[in-house]
Short mmCIF file of C-alpha atoms in Angstrom, two decimals:
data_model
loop_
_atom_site.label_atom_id
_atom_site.label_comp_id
_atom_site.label_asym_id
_atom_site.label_seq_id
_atom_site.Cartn_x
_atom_site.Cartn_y
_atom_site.Cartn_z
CA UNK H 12 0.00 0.00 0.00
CA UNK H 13 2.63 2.23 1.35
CA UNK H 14 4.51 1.18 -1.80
CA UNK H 15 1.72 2.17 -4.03
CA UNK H 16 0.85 5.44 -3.09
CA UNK H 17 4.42 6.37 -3.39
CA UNK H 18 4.79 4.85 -7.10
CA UNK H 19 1.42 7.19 -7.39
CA UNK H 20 3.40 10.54 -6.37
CA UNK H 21 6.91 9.80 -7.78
CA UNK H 22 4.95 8.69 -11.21
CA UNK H 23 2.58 12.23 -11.05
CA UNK H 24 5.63 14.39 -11.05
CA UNK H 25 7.34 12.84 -14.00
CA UNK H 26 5.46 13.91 -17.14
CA UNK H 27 4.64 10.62 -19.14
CA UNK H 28 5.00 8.06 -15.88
CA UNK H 29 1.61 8.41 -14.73
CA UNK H 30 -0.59 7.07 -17.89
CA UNK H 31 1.69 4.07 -17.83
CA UNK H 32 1.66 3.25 -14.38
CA UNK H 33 -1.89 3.67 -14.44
CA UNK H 34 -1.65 1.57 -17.75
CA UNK H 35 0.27 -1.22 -16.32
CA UNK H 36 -2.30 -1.54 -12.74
CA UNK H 37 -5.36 -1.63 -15.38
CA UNK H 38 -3.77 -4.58 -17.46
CA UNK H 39 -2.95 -6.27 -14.11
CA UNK H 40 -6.50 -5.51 -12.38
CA UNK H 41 -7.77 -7.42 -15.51
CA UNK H 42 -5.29 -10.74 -15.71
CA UNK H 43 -5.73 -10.89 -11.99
CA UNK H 44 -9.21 -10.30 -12.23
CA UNK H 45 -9.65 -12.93 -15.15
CA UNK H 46 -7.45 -15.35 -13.33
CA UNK H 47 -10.08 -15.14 -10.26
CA UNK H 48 -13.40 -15.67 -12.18
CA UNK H 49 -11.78 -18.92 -14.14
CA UNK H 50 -10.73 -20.33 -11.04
CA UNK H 51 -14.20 -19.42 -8.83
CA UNK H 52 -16.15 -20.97 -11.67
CA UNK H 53 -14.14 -24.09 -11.77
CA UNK H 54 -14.97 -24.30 -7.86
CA UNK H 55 -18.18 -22.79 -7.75
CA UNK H 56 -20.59 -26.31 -7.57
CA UNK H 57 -18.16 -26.65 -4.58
CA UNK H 58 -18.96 -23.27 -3.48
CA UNK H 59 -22.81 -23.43 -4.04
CA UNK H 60 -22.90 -26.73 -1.94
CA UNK H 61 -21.73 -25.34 0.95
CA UNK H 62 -23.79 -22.41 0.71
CA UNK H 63 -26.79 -24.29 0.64
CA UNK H 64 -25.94 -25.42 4.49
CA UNK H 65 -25.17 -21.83 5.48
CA UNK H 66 -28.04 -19.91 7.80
CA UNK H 67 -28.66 -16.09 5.93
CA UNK H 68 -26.15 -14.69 8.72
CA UNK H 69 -23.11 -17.07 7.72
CA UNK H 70 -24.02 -16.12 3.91
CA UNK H 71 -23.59 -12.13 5.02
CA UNK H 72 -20.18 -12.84 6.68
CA UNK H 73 -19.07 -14.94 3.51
CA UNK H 74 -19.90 -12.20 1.41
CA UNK H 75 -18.06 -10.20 3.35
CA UNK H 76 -15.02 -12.32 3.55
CA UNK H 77 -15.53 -12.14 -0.54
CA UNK H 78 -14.84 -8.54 -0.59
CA UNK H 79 -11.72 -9.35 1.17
CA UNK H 80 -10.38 -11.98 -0.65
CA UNK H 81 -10.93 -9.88 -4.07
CA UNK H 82 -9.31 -6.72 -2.57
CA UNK H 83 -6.34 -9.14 -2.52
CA UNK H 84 -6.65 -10.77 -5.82
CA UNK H 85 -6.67 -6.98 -7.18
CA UNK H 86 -3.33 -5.89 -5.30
CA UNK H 87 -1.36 -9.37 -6.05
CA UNK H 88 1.58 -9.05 -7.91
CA UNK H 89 2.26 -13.02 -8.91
CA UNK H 90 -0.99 -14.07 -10.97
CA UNK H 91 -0.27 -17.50 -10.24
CA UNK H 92 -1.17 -17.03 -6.04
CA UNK H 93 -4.79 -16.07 -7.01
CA UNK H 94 -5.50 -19.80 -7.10
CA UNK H 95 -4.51 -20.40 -3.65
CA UNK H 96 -6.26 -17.33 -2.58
CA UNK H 97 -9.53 -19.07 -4.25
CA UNK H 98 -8.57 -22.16 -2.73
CA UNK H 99 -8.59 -20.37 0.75
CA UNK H 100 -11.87 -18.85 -0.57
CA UNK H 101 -13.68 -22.20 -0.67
CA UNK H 102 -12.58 -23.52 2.17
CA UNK H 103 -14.17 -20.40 3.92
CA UNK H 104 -17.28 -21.22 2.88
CA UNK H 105 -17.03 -25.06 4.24
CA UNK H 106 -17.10 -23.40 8.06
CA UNK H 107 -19.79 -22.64 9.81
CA UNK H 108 -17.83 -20.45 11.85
CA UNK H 109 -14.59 -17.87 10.71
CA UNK H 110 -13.20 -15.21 12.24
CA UNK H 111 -12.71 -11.90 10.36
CA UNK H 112 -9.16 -11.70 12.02
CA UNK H 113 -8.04 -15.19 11.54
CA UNK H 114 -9.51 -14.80 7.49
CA UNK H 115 -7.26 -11.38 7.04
CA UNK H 116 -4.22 -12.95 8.53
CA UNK H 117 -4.18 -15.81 6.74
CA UNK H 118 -4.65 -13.10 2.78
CA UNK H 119 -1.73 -11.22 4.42
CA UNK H 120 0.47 -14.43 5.05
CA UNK H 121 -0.21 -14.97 1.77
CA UNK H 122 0.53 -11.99 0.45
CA UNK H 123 3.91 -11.87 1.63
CA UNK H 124 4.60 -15.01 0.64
CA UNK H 125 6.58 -15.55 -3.16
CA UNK H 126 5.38 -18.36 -5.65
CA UNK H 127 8.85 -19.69 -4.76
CA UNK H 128 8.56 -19.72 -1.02
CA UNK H 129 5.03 -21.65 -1.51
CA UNK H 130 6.83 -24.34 -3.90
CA UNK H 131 9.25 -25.04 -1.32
CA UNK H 132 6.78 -24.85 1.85
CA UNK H 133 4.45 -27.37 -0.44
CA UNK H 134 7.69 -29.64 -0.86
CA UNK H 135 8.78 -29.33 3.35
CA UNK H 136 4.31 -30.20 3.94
CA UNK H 137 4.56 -32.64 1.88
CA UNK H 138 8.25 -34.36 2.66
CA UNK H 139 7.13 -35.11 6.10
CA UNK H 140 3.15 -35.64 5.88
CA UNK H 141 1.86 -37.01 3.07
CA UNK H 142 1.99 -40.68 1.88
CA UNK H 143 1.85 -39.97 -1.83
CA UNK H 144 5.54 -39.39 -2.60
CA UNK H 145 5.23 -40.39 -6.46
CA UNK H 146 3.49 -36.93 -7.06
CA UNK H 147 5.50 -34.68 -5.19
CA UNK H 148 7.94 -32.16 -6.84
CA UNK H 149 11.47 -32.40 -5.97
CA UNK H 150 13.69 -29.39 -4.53
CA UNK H 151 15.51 -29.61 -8.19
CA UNK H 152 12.36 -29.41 -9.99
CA UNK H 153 11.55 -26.23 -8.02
CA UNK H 154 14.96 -24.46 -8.00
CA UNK H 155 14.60 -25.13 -11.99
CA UNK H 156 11.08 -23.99 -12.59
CA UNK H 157 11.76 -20.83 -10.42
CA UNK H 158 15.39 -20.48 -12.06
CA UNK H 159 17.25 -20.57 -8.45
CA UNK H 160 20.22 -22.54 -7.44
CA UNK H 161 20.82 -24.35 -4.30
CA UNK H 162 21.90 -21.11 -2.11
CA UNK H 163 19.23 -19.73 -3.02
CA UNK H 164 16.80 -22.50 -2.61
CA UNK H 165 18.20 -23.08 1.12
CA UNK H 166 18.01 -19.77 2.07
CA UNK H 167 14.05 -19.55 1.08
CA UNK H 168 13.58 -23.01 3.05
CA UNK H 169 16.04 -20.48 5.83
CA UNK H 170 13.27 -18.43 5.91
CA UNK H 171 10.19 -20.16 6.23
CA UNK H 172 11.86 -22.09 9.10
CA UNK H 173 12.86 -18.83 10.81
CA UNK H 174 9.47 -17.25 10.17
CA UNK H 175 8.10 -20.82 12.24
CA UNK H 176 6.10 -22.03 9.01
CA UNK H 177 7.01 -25.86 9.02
CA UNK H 178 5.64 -25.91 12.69
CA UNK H 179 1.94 -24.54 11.74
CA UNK H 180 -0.15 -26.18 10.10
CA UNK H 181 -0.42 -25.04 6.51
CA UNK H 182 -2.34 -26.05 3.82
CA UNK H 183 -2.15 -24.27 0.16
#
């Protein structure tokens, strides 16, 4: 935000800078806003089933927590996180119960998280908890598709340890 606003004033006082910031947020507000209706429609029987069991107060909050989620999908810089932010989406509306608080932490987690750091916290989740191991990605496969090497791949899987994410319980 803070970021933004000072793109915004820097841009307005160089003549030219301004249309094609501007330029550049509209082309992203529509591939991020494109990105979010493919992926809600290919969830939204799954969305629409849950619903159904929701009393008219739970369907208020949800919409709600909609506005939310989209105010993120507008402002997200890596395209490819909107699906986990639709993912998060649905699995709001399987709870009877969600906190406001515990909904906007978990957007701003993600929001600070790269596509890289998400590859590699997917890998650590599943390395130690899931039973399929044919299907998981390997740390090479990662450091190629995200063009890193090894340093750099360690100190990501550095951070997310120091940051305490291998001891929640995460699931993208």
């Amino acid at each position: 935000m803070t970021g933004d606003i000072l793109v915004d004033a820097t841009s307005s006082l160089i003549p030219g800078i301004s249309g094609a910031v501007q330029s550049y947020k509209r082309a992203r507000f529509k591939r991020n806003i494109k990105t979010f209706t493919e992926e809600m429609q290919s969830k939204i029987e799954k969305i629409r089933l849950n619903l159904e069991l929701k009393t008219l107060e739970q369907k208020e909050q949800i919409d709600q927590l909609f506005q939310y989620v989209l105010d993120y999908v507008i402002d997200e810089q890596q395209e490819e996180k909107i699906r986990y932010m639709v993912n998060g989406f649905v699995n709001i509306t399987e709870h009877h119960h969600v906190s406001n608080d515990f909904i906007l932490t978990y957007y701003d987690v993600l929001k600070e998280l790269r596509m890289v750091d998400i590859s590699v916290l997917r890998l650590m989740y599943v390395s130690r908890f899931a039973f399929d191991q044919e299907s998981k990605e390997t740390f090479q496969e990662i450091m190629d598709r995200h063009g890193i090497s090894y340093e750099q791949y360690k100190a990501v899987r550095r951070n997310l340890l120091r940051i305490g994410f291998p001891s929640l319980d995460v699931i993208l």
